[in-house]
CSV table of C-alpha atoms in Angstrom, one decimal:
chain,number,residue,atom,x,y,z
A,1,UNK,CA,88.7,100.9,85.0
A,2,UNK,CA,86.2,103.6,83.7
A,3,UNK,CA,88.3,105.4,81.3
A,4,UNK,CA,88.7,108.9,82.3
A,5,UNK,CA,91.0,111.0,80.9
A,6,UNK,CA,92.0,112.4,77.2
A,7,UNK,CA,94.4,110.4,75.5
A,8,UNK,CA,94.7,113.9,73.7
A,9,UNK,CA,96.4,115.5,76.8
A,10,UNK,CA,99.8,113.0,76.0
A,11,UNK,CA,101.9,115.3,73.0
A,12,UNK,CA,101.2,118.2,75.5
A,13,UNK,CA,101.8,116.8,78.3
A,14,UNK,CA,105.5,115.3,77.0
A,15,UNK,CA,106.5,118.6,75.4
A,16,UNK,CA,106.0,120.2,78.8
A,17,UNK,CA,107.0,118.0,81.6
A,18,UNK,CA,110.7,118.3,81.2
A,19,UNK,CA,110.9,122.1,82.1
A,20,UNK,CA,107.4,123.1,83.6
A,21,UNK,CA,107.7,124.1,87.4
A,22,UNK,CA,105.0,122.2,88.6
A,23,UNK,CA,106.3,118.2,87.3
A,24,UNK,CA,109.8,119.0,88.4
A,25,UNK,CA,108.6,120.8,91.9
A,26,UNK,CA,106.3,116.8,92.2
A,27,UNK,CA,109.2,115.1,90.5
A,28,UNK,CA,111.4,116.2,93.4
A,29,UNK,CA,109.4,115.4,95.9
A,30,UNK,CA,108.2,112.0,94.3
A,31,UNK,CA,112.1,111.0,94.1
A,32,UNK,CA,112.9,112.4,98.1
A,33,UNK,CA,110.0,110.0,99.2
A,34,UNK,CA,110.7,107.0,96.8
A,35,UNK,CA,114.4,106.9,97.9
A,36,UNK,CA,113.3,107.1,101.8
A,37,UNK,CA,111.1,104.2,100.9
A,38,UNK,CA,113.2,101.4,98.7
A,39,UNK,CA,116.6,102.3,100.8
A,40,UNK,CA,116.0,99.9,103.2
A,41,UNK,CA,114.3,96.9,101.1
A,42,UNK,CA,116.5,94.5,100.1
A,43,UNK,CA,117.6,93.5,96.3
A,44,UNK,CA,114.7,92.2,94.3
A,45,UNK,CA,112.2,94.4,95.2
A,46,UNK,CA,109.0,95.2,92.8
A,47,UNK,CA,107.7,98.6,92.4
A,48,UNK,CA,104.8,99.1,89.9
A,49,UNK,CA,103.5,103.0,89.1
A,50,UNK,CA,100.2,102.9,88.0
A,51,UNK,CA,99.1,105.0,85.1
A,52,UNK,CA,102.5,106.3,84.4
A,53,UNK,CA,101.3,107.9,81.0
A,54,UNK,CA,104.3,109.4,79.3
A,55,UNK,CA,106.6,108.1,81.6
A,56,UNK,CA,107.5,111.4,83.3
A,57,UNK,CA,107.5,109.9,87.1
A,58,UNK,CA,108.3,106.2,85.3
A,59,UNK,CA,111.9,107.2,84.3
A,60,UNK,CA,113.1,108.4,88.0
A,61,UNK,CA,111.9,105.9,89.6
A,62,UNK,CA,113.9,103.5,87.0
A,63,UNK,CA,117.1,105.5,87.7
A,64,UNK,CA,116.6,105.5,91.8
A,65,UNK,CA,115.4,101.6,92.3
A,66,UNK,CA,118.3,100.5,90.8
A,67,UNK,CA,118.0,96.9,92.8
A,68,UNK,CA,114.5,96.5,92.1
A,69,UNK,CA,112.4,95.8,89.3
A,70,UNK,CA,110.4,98.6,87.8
A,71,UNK,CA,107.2,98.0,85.9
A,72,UNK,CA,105.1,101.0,84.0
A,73,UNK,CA,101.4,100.5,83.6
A,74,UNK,CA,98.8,102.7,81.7
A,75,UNK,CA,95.5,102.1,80.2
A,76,UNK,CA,96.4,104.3,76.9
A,77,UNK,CA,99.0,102.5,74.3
A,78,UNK,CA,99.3,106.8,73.3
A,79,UNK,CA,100.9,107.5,77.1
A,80,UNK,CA,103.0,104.5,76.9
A,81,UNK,CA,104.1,104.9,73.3
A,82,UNK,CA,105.8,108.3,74.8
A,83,UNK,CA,107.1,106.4,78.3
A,84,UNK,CA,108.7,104.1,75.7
A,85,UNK,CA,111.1,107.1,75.0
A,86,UNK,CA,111.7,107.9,78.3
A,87,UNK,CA,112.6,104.2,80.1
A,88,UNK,CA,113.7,100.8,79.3
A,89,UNK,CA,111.5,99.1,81.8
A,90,UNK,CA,108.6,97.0,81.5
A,91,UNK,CA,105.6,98.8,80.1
A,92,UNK,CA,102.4,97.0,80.4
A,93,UNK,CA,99.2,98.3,79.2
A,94,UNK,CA,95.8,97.6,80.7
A,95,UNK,CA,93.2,98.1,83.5
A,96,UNK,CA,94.2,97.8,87.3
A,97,UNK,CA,90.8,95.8,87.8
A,98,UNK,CA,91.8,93.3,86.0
A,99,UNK,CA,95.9,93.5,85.9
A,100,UNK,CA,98.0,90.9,83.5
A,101,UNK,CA,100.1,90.1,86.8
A,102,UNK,CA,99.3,88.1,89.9
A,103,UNK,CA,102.7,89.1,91.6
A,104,UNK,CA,102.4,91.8,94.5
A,105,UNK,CA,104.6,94.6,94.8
A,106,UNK,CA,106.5,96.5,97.9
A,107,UNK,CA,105.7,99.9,96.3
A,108,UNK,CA,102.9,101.3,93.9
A,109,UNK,CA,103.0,104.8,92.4
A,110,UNK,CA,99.8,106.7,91.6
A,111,UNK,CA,100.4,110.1,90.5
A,112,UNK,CA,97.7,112.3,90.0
A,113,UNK,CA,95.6,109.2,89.2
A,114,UNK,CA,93.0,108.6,91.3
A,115,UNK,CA,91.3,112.1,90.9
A,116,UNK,CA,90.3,110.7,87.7
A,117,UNK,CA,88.3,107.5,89.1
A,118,UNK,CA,84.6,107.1,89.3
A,119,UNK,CA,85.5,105.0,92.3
A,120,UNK,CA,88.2,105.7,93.9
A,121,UNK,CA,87.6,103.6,97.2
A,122,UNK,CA,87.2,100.7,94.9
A,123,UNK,CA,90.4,101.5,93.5
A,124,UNK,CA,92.4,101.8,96.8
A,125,UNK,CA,91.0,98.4,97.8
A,126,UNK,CA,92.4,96.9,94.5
A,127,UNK,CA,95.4,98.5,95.0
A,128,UNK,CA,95.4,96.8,98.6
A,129,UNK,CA,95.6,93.9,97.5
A,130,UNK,CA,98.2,94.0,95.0
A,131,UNK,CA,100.7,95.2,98.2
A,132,UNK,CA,102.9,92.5,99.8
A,133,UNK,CA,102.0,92.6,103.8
A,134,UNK,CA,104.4,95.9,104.5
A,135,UNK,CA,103.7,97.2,101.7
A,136,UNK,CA,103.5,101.2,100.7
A,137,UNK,CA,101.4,103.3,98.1
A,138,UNK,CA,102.4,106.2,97.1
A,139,UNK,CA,100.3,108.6,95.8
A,140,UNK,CA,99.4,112.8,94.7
A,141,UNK,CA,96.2,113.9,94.1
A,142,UNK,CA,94.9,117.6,93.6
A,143,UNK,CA,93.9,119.6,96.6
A,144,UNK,CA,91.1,121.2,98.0
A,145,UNK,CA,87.6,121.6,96.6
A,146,UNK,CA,87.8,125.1,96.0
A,147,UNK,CA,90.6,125.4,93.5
A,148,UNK,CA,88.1,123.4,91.0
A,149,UNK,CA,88.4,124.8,87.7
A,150,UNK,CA,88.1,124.3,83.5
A,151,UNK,CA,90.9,122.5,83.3
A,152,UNK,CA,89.9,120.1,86.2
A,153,UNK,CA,86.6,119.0,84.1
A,154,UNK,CA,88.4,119.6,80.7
A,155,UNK,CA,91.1,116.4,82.3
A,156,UNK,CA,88.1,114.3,83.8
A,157,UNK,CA,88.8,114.7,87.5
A,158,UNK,CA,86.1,113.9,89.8
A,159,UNK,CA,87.2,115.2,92.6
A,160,UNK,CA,89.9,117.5,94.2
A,161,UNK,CA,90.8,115.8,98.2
A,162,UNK,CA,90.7,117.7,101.2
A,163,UNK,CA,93.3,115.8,103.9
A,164,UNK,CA,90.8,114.5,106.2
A,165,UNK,CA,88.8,112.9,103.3
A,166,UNK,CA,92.0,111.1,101.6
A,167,UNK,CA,92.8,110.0,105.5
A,168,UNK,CA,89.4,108.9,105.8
A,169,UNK,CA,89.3,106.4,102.4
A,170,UNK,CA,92.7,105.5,103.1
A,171,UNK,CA,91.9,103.8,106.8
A,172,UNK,CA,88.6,102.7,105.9
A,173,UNK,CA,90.1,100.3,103.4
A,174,UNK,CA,92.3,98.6,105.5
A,175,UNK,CA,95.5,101.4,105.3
A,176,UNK,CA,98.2,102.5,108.0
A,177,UNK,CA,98.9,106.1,107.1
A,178,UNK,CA,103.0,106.7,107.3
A,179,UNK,CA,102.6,110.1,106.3
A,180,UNK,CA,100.5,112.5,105.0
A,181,UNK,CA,100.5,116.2,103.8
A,182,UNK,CA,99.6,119.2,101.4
A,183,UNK,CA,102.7,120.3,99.6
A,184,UNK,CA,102.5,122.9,96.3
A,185,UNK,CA,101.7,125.7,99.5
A,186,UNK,CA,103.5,128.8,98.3
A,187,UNK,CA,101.3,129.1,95.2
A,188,UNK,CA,97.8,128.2,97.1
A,189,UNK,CA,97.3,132.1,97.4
A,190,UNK,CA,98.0,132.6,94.0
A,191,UNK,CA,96.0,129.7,92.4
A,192,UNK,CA,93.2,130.3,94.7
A,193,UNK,CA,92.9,134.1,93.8
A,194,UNK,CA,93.0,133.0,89.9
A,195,UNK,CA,90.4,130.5,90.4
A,196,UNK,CA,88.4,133.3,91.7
A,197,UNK,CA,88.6,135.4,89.2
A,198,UNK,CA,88.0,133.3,86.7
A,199,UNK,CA,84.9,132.5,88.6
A,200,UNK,CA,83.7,136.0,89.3
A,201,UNK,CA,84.0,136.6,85.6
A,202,UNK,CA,82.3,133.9,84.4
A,203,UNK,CA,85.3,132.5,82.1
A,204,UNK,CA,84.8,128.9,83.5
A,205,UNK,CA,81.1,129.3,82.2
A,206,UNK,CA,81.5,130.6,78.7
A,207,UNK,CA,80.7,128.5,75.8
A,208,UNK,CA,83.9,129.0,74.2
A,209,UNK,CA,85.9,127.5,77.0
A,210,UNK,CA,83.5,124.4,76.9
A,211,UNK,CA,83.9,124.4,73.0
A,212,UNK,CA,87.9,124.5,73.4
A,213,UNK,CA,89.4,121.1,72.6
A,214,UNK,CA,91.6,119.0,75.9
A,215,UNK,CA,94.8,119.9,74.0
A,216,UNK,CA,93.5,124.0,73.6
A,217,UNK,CA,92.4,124.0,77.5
A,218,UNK,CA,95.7,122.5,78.6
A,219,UNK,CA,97.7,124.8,76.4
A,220,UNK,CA,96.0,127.6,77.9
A,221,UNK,CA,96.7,125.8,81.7
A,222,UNK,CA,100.3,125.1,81.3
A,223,UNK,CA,101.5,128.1,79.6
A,224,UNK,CA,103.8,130.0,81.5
A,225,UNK,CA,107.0,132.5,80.7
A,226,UNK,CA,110.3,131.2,81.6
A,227,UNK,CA,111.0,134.0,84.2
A,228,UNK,CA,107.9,133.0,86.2
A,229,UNK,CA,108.6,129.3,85.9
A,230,UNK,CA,112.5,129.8,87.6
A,231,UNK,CA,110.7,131.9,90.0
A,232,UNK,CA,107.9,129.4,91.1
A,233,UNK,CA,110.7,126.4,90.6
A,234,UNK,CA,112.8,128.1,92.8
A,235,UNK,CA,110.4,128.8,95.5
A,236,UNK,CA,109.0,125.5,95.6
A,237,UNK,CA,112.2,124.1,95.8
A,238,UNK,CA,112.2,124.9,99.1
A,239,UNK,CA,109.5,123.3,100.2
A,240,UNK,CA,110.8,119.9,99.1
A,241,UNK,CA,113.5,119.9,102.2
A,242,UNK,CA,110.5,120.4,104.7
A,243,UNK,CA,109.0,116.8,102.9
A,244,UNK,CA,111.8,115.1,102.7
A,245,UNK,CA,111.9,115.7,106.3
A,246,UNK,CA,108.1,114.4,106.4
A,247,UNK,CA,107.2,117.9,107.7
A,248,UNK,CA,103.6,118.0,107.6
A,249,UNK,CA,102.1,121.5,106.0
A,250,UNK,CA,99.0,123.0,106.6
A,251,UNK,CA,97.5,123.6,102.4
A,252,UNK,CA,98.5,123.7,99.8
A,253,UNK,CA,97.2,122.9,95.7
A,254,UNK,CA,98.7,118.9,96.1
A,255,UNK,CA,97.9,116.5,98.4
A,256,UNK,CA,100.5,113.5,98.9
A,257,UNK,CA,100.8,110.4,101.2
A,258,UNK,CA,102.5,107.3,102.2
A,259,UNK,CA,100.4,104.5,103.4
A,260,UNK,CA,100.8,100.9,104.0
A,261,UNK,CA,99.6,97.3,104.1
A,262,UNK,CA,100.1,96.2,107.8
């Protein structure tokens, strides 16, 4: 795996998780699906999250697949030496081309991952194969070209997915699509209009934005005031019933699907 991200993004990223709208808006929605998914397996099942970093996803999917086994896996020994705090489940560090396992798993996790690989059809026919027949990936990605931003080259994304693309790579490497949707909606408007702005006035492009370290540009990202953060919780919250009921909406600034190994 080509490393791409900033191992610098990890002290941030685990002071922030716990109460920032946006990780316990995908939090919520990651837990609806999972449970959906592992209700019906029987005892024994294997779920694997790839890239699990601090071990913010890592730790509900340890407290929901309670008759499973759950296995963490990052490339950075900083991410996991957080997700260690967090969960008491195997923690494995290293690449998903070359994983320490042979076993095959009934559900892998990949959160906000794949944005960051060089190849990501590559990575979706690894991740293929690591699926028993039946199988399901479940992943997030960021949405929609035009949000692109600072802090989307300051984390090393590649890309941001339209729906039809992420369809398209899905099916083309072998994939049944069980669902698939934007989610994130009610702040697209507001996002979109900031992006613009920052645009318009240049701020992506200045020097000191380029010169700001990962941690500085994330800081600057993530900060929010508590009032907004209830507000935008709240809101979002909503939209979390509408997924759970694998209502499919029509934008928004995340991407998710369910897809699996026929």
């Amino acid at each position: 795996m080509t490393t791409s991200y900033d191992a610098q993004f990890f002290p941030l990223l685990f002071k922030v998780e716990d109460r920032h709208f946006w990780f316990r808006v995908r939090n919520h929605v990651i837990r609806t699906l999972v449970q959906q998914i592992v209700g019906p397996l029987p005892h024994g099942y294997r779920v694997l999250e790839i890239g699990c970093g601090t071990g913010n996803v890592l730790r509900h999917l340890e407290q929901i697949c309670t008759n499973g086994l759950v296995i963490g896996m990052d490339l950075f020994g900083e991410g996991l030496h957080y997700a260690r705090q967090r969960v008491s489940c195997p923690l494995i560090q290293g690449d998903m081309h070359n994983p320490p396992f042979s076993a095959q798993f009934d559900l892998i996790g990949l959160f906000d991952v794949l944005e960051h690989l060089p190849d990501d059809v590559q990575v979706l026919n690894d991740l293929f194969s690591m699926l028993t027949t039946g199988g399901k990936l479940l992943l997030t990605v960021p949405a929609h070209p035009s949000l692109w931003s600072y802090f989307d080259e300051a984390a090393h994304h590649c890309r941001r997915y339209q729906k039809n693309d992420l369809t398209e790579k899905l099916t083309q490497t072998g994939y049944k699509i069980e669902y698939i949707s934007y989610y994130m909606a009610s702040i697209f408007p507001l996002v979109w209009a900031g992006r613009k702005i920052a645009a318009l006035t240049k701020r992506d492009k200045t020097p000191n934005a380029h010169q700001m370290t990962a941690n500085e540009l994330a800081a600057r990202e993530l900060k929010i005031t508590p009032g907004l953060n209830g507000i935008l919780n709240t809101i979002l919250m909503q939209e979390t019933r509408l997924i759970a009921q694998r209502k499919t909406l029509p934008i928004g600034t995340s991407l998710l699907a369910i897809a699996y190994k026929p």
